[in-house]
CSV table of C-alpha atoms and ligand atoms in Angstrom, one decimal:
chain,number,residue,atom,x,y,z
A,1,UNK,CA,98.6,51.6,2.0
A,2,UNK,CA,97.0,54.9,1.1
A,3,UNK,CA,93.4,53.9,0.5
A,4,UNK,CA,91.3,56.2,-2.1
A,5,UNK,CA,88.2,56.7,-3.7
A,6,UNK,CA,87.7,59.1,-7.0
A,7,UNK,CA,85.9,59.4,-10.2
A,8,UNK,CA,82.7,57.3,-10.6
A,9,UNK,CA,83.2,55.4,-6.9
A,10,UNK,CA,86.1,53.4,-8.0
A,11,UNK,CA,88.8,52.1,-5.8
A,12,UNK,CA,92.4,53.2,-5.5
A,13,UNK,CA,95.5,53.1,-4.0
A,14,UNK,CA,97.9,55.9,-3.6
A,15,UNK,CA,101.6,55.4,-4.4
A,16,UNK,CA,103.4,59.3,-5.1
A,17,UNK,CA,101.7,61.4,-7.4
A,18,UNK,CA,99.5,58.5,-8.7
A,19,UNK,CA,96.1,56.8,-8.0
A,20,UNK,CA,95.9,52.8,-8.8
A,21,UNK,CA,92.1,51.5,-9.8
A,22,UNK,CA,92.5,48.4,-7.8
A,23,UNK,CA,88.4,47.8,-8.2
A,24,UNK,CA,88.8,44.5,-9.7
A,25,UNK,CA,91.7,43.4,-7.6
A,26,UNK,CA,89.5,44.1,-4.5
A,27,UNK,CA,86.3,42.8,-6.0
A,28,UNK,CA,84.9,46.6,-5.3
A,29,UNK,CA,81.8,47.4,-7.0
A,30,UNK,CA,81.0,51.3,-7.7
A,31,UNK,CA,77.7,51.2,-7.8
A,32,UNK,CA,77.4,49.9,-4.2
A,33,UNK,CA,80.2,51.9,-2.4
A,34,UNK,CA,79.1,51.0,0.8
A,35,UNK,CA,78.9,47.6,1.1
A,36,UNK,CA,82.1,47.6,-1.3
A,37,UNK,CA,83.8,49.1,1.7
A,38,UNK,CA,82.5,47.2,4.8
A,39,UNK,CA,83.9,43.9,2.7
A,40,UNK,CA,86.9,46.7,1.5
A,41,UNK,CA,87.8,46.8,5.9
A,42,UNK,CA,86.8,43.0,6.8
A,43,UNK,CA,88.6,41.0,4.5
A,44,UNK,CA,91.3,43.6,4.3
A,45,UNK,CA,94.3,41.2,5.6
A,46,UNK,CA,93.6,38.8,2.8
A,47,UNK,CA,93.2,41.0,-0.1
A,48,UNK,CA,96.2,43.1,1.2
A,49,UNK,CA,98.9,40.7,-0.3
A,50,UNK,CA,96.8,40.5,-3.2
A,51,UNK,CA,96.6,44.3,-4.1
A,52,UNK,CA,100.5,44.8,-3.4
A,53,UNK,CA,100.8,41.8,-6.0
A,54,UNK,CA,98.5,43.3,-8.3
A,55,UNK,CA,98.9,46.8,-8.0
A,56,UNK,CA,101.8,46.6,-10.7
A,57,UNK,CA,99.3,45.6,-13.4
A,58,UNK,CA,96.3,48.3,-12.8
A,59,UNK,CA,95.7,51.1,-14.8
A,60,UNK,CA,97.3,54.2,-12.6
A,61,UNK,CA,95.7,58.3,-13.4
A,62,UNK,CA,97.6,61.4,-12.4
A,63,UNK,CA,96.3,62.4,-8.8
A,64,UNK,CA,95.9,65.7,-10.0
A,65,UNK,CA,93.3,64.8,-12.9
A,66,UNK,CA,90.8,62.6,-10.7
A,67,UNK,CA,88.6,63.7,-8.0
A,68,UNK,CA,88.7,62.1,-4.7
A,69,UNK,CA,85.9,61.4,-2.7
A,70,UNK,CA,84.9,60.8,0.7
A,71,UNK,CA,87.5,57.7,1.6
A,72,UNK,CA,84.5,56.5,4.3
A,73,UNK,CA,81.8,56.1,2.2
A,74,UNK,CA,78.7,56.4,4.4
A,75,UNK,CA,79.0,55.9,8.0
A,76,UNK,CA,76.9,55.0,10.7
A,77,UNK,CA,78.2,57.2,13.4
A,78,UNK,CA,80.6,59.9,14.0
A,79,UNK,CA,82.0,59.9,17.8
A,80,UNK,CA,84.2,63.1,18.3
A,81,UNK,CA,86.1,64.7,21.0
A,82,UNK,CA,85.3,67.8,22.9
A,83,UNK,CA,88.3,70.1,23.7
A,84,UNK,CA,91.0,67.6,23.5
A,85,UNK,CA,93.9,69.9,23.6
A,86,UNK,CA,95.0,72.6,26.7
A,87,UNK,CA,96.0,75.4,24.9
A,88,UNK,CA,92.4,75.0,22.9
A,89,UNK,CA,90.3,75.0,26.4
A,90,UNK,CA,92.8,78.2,26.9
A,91,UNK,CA,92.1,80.2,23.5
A,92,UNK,CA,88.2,78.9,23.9
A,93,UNK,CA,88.4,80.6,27.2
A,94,UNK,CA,89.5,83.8,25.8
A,95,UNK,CA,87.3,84.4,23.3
A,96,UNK,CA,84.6,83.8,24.4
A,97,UNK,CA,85.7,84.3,28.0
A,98,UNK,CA,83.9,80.7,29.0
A,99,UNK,CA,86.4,77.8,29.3
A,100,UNK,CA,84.5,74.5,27.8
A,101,UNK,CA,84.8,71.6,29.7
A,102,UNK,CA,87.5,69.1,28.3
A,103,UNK,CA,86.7,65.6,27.9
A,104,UNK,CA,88.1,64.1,31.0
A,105,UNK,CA,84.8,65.4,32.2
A,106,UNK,CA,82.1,65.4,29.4
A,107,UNK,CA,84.0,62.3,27.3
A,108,UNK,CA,82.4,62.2,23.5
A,109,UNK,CA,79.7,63.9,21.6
A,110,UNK,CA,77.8,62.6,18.1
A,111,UNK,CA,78.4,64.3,15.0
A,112,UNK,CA,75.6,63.5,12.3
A,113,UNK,CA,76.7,60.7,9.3
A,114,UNK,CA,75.7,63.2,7.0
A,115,UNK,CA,77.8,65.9,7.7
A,116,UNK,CA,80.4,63.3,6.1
A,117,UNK,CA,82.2,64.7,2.8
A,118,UNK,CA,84.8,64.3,0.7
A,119,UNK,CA,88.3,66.2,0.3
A,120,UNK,CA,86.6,67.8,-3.3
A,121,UNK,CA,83.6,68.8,-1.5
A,122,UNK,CA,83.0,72.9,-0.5
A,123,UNK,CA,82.1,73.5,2.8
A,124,UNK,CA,78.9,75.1,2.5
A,125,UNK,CA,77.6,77.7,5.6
A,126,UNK,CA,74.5,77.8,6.4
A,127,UNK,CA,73.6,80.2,9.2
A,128,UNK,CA,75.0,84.1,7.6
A,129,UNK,CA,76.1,86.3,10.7
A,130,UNK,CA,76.9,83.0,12.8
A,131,UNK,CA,81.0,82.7,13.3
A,132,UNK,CA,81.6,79.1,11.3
A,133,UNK,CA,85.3,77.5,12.6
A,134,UNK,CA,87.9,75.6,11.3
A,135,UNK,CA,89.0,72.9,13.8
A,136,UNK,CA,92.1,70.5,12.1
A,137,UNK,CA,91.9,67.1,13.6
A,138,UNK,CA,93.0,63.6,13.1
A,139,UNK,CA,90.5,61.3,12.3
A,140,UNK,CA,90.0,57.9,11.8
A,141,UNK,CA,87.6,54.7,10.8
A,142,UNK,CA,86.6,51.5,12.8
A,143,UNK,CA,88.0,48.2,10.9
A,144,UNK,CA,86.5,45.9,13.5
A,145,UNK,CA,83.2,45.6,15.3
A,146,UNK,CA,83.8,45.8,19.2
A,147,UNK,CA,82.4,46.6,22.8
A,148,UNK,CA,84.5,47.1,25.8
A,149,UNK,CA,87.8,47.3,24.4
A,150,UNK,CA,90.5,48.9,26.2
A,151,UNK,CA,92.9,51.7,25.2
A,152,UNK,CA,95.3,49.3,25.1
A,153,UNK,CA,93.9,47.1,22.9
A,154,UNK,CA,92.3,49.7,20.6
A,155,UNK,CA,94.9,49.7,17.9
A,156,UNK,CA,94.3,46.5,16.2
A,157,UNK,CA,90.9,47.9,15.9
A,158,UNK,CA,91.4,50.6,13.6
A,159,UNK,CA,91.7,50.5,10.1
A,160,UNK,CA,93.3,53.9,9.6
A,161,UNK,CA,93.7,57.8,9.6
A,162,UNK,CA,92.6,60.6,7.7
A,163,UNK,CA,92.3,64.6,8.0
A,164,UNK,CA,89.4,65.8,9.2
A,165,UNK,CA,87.8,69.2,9.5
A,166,UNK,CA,85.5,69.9,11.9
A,167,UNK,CA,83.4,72.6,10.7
A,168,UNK,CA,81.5,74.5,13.6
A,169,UNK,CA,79.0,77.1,14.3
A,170,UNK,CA,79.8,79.0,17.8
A,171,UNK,CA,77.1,79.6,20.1
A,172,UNK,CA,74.9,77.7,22.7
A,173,UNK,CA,73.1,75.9,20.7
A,174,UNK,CA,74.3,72.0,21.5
A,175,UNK,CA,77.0,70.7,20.1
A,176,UNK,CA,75.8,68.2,17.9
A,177,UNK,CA,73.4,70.7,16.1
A,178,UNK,CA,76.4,72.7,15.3
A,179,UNK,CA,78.5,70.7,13.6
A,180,UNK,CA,76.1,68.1,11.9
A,181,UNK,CA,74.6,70.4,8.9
A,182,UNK,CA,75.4,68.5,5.6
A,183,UNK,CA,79.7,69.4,4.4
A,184,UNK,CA,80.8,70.1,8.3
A,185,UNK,CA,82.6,66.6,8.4
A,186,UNK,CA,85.2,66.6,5.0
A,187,UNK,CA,87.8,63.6,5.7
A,188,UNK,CA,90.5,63.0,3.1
A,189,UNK,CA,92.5,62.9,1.3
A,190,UNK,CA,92.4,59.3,1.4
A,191,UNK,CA,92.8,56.3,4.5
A,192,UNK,CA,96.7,56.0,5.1
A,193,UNK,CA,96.3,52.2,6.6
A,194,UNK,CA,96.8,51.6,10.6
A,195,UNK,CA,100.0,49.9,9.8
A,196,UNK,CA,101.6,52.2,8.4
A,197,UNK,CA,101.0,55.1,11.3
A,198,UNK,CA,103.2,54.0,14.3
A,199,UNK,CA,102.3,56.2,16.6
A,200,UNK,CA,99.3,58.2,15.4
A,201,UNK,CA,99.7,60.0,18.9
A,202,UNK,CA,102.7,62.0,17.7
A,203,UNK,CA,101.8,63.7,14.1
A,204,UNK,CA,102.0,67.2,13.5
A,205,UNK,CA,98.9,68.9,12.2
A,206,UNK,CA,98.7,72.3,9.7
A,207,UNK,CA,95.6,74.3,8.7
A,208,UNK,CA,95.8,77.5,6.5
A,209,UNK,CA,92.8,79.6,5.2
A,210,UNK,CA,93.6,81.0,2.3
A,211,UNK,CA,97.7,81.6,2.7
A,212,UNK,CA,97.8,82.2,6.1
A,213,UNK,CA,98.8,79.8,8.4
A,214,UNK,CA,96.0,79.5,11.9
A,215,UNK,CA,96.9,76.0,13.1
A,216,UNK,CA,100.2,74.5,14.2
A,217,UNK,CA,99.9,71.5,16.3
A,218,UNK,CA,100.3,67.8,17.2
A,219,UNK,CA,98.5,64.5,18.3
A,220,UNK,CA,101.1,64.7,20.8
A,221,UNK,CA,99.7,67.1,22.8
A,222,UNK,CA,96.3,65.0,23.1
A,223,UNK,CA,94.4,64.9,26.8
A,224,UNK,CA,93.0,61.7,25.8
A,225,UNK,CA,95.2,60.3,23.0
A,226,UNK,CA,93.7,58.3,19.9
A,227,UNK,CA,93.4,55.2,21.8
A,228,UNK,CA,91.6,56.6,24.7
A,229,UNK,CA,89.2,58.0,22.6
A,230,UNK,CA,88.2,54.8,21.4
A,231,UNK,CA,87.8,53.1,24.8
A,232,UNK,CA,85.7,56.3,25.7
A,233,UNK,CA,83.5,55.4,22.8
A,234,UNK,CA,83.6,52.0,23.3
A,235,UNK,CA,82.1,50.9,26.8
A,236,UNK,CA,78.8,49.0,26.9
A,237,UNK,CA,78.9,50.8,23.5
A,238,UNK,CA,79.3,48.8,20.1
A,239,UNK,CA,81.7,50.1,17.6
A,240,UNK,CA,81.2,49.3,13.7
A,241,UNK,CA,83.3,48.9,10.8
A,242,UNK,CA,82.9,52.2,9.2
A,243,UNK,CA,82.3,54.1,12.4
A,244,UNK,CA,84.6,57.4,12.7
A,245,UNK,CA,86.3,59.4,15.6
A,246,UNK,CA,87.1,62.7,15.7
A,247,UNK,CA,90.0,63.5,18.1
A,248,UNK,CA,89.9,67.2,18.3
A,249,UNK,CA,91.3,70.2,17.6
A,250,UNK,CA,94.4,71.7,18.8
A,251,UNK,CA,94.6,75.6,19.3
A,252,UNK,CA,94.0,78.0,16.4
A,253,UNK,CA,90.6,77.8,15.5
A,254,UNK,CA,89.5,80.5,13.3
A,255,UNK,CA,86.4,81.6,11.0
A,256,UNK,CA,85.8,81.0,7.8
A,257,UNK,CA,83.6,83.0,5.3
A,258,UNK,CA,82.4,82.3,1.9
A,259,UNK,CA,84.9,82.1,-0.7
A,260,UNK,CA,87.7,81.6,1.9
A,261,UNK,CA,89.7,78.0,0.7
A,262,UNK,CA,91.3,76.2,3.7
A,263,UNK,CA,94.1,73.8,3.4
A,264,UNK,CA,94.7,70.8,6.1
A,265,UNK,CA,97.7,68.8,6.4
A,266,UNK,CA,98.4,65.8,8.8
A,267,UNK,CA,101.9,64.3,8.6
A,268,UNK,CA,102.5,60.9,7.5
A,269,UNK,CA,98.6,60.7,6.6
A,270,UNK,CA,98.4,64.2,3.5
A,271,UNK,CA,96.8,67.1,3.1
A,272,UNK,CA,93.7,68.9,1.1
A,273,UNK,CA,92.2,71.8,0.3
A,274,UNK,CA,88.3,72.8,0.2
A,275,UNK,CA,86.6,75.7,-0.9
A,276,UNK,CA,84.2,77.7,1.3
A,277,UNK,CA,80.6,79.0,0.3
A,278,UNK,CA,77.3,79.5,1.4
A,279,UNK,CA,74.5,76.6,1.0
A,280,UNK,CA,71.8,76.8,-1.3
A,281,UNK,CA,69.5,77.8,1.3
A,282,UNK,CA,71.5,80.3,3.7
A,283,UNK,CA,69.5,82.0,6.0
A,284,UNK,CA,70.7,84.9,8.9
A,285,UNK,CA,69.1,83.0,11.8
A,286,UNK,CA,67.9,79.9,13.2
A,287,UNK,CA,64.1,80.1,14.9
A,288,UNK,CA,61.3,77.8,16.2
A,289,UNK,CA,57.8,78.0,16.3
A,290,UNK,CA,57.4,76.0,19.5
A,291,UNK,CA,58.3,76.1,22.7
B,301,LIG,MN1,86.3,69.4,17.1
């Protein structure tokens, strides 16, 4: 099931070129998204027959006249992957002739919840004069609280997949200050459902900026693969309903300026486009007062 949310907060499901507003069916309640969701993700098995039932009977909109939002709401935390991918340690390595460490040896950093957005949402730079990069990844949400589960175990625990961007300022400045300014997370176009991705370690992935094609990879090229990434998040560390993990991105990472509109595609999950531009308050450097 290709889970949405557009318009005003409401609740739909995907099926081609249209958007079903299963609100009622699911019992979702716009004004408190949220929660709506967390109850969306734990009682999902039950309503699922429901909704398929239903679905028939709900009022559909042309997926081209709504706006989608942010399929996670809000989240709680954002666990993502490091260089994930070879040939990305490689390209990191030459340009900016310092090979990052991949996470077999530095595992997972935090992103900030509120660099979430939506798939309608510009990405909005901050920092002028700072390189700001595209990086196409999979991503996906938590469906079930849990500590200590295994990679083996870890799909029953997801609820499903999305694209992801994440949006990055270069430098040496640590990674979670980076990539955590407000629009550096956009996730869309909407959850395609864990049962429906067999093997989400074997999608291919496309980014374009503007009409040029920069990225052109696969989940099967993943160090650690989706699962692993959730037992590496996942030791002596709780996991949420709502939580989100960023698996990385493979080679092709680019800049982006203002006005630039980039494109990501993940097969079997969809694609969408954003628009660049600065933030409302853009300034040319970064400095502290202290020490
Ligand atoms: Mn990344």
């Amino acid at each position: 099931m290709k889970i949405a949310i557009f318009n005003e907060n409401l609740l739909g499901v995907v099926i081609g070129d249209r958007v079903a507003n299963i609100s009622d069916v699911a019992g979702w309640n716009p004004v408190q998204p949220n929660e709506s969701f967390l109850q969306l993700v734990e009682n999902f098995e039950e309503l699922k027959g429901k909704i398929e039932t239903a679905i028939e009977s709900c009022p559909t909109f042309q997926l081209s006249e709504v706006k989608l939002k942010s399929p996670v709401p809000e989240t709680r935390k954002i666990w993502a992957a490091p260089v994930n991918y070879r040939n990305h340690q490689i390209e990191m390595n030459k340009l900016f002739n310092n090979a990052p460490r991949t996470i077999e040896e530095i595992k997972l950093f935090l992103k900030s919840p509120e660099s979430l957005s939506g798939p309608s949402d510009p990405i909005l730079l901050p920092i002028k004069g700072r390189r700001t990069d595209h990086e196409t990844e999979l991503g996906y949400v938590v469906g079930k609280k849990g500590k200590n589960i295994s990679a083996s175990e870890a799909k029953d625990y997801i609820f499903g997949y999305f694209a992801l961007l994440d949006i990055s300022i270069r430098g040496n400045e640590e990674r979670t200050w980076r990539k955590s300014f407000d629009s550096f997370t956009p996730i869309g176009p909407w959850i395609v459902t864990a049962d429906e991705i067999d093997n989400p370690n074997d999608l291919a992935m496309k980014l374009w900026v503007n009409d040029e094609l920069r990225q052109d990879g696969s989940t099967k090229h993943l160090i650690y693969d989706c699962y692993q990434c959730f037992e590496a998040a996942n030791q002596n560390m709780t996991l949420n309903p709502g939580d989100i993990i960023a698996t990385g991105t493979p080679e092709g990472v680019g800049p982006i300026e203002d006005g630039d509109t980039v494109r990501i595609e993940i097969e079997k999950v969809g694609a969408f486009t954003v628009n660049v531009q600065y933030a409302e308050k853009v300034v040319t450097e970064y400095s502290t007062t202290g020490k």
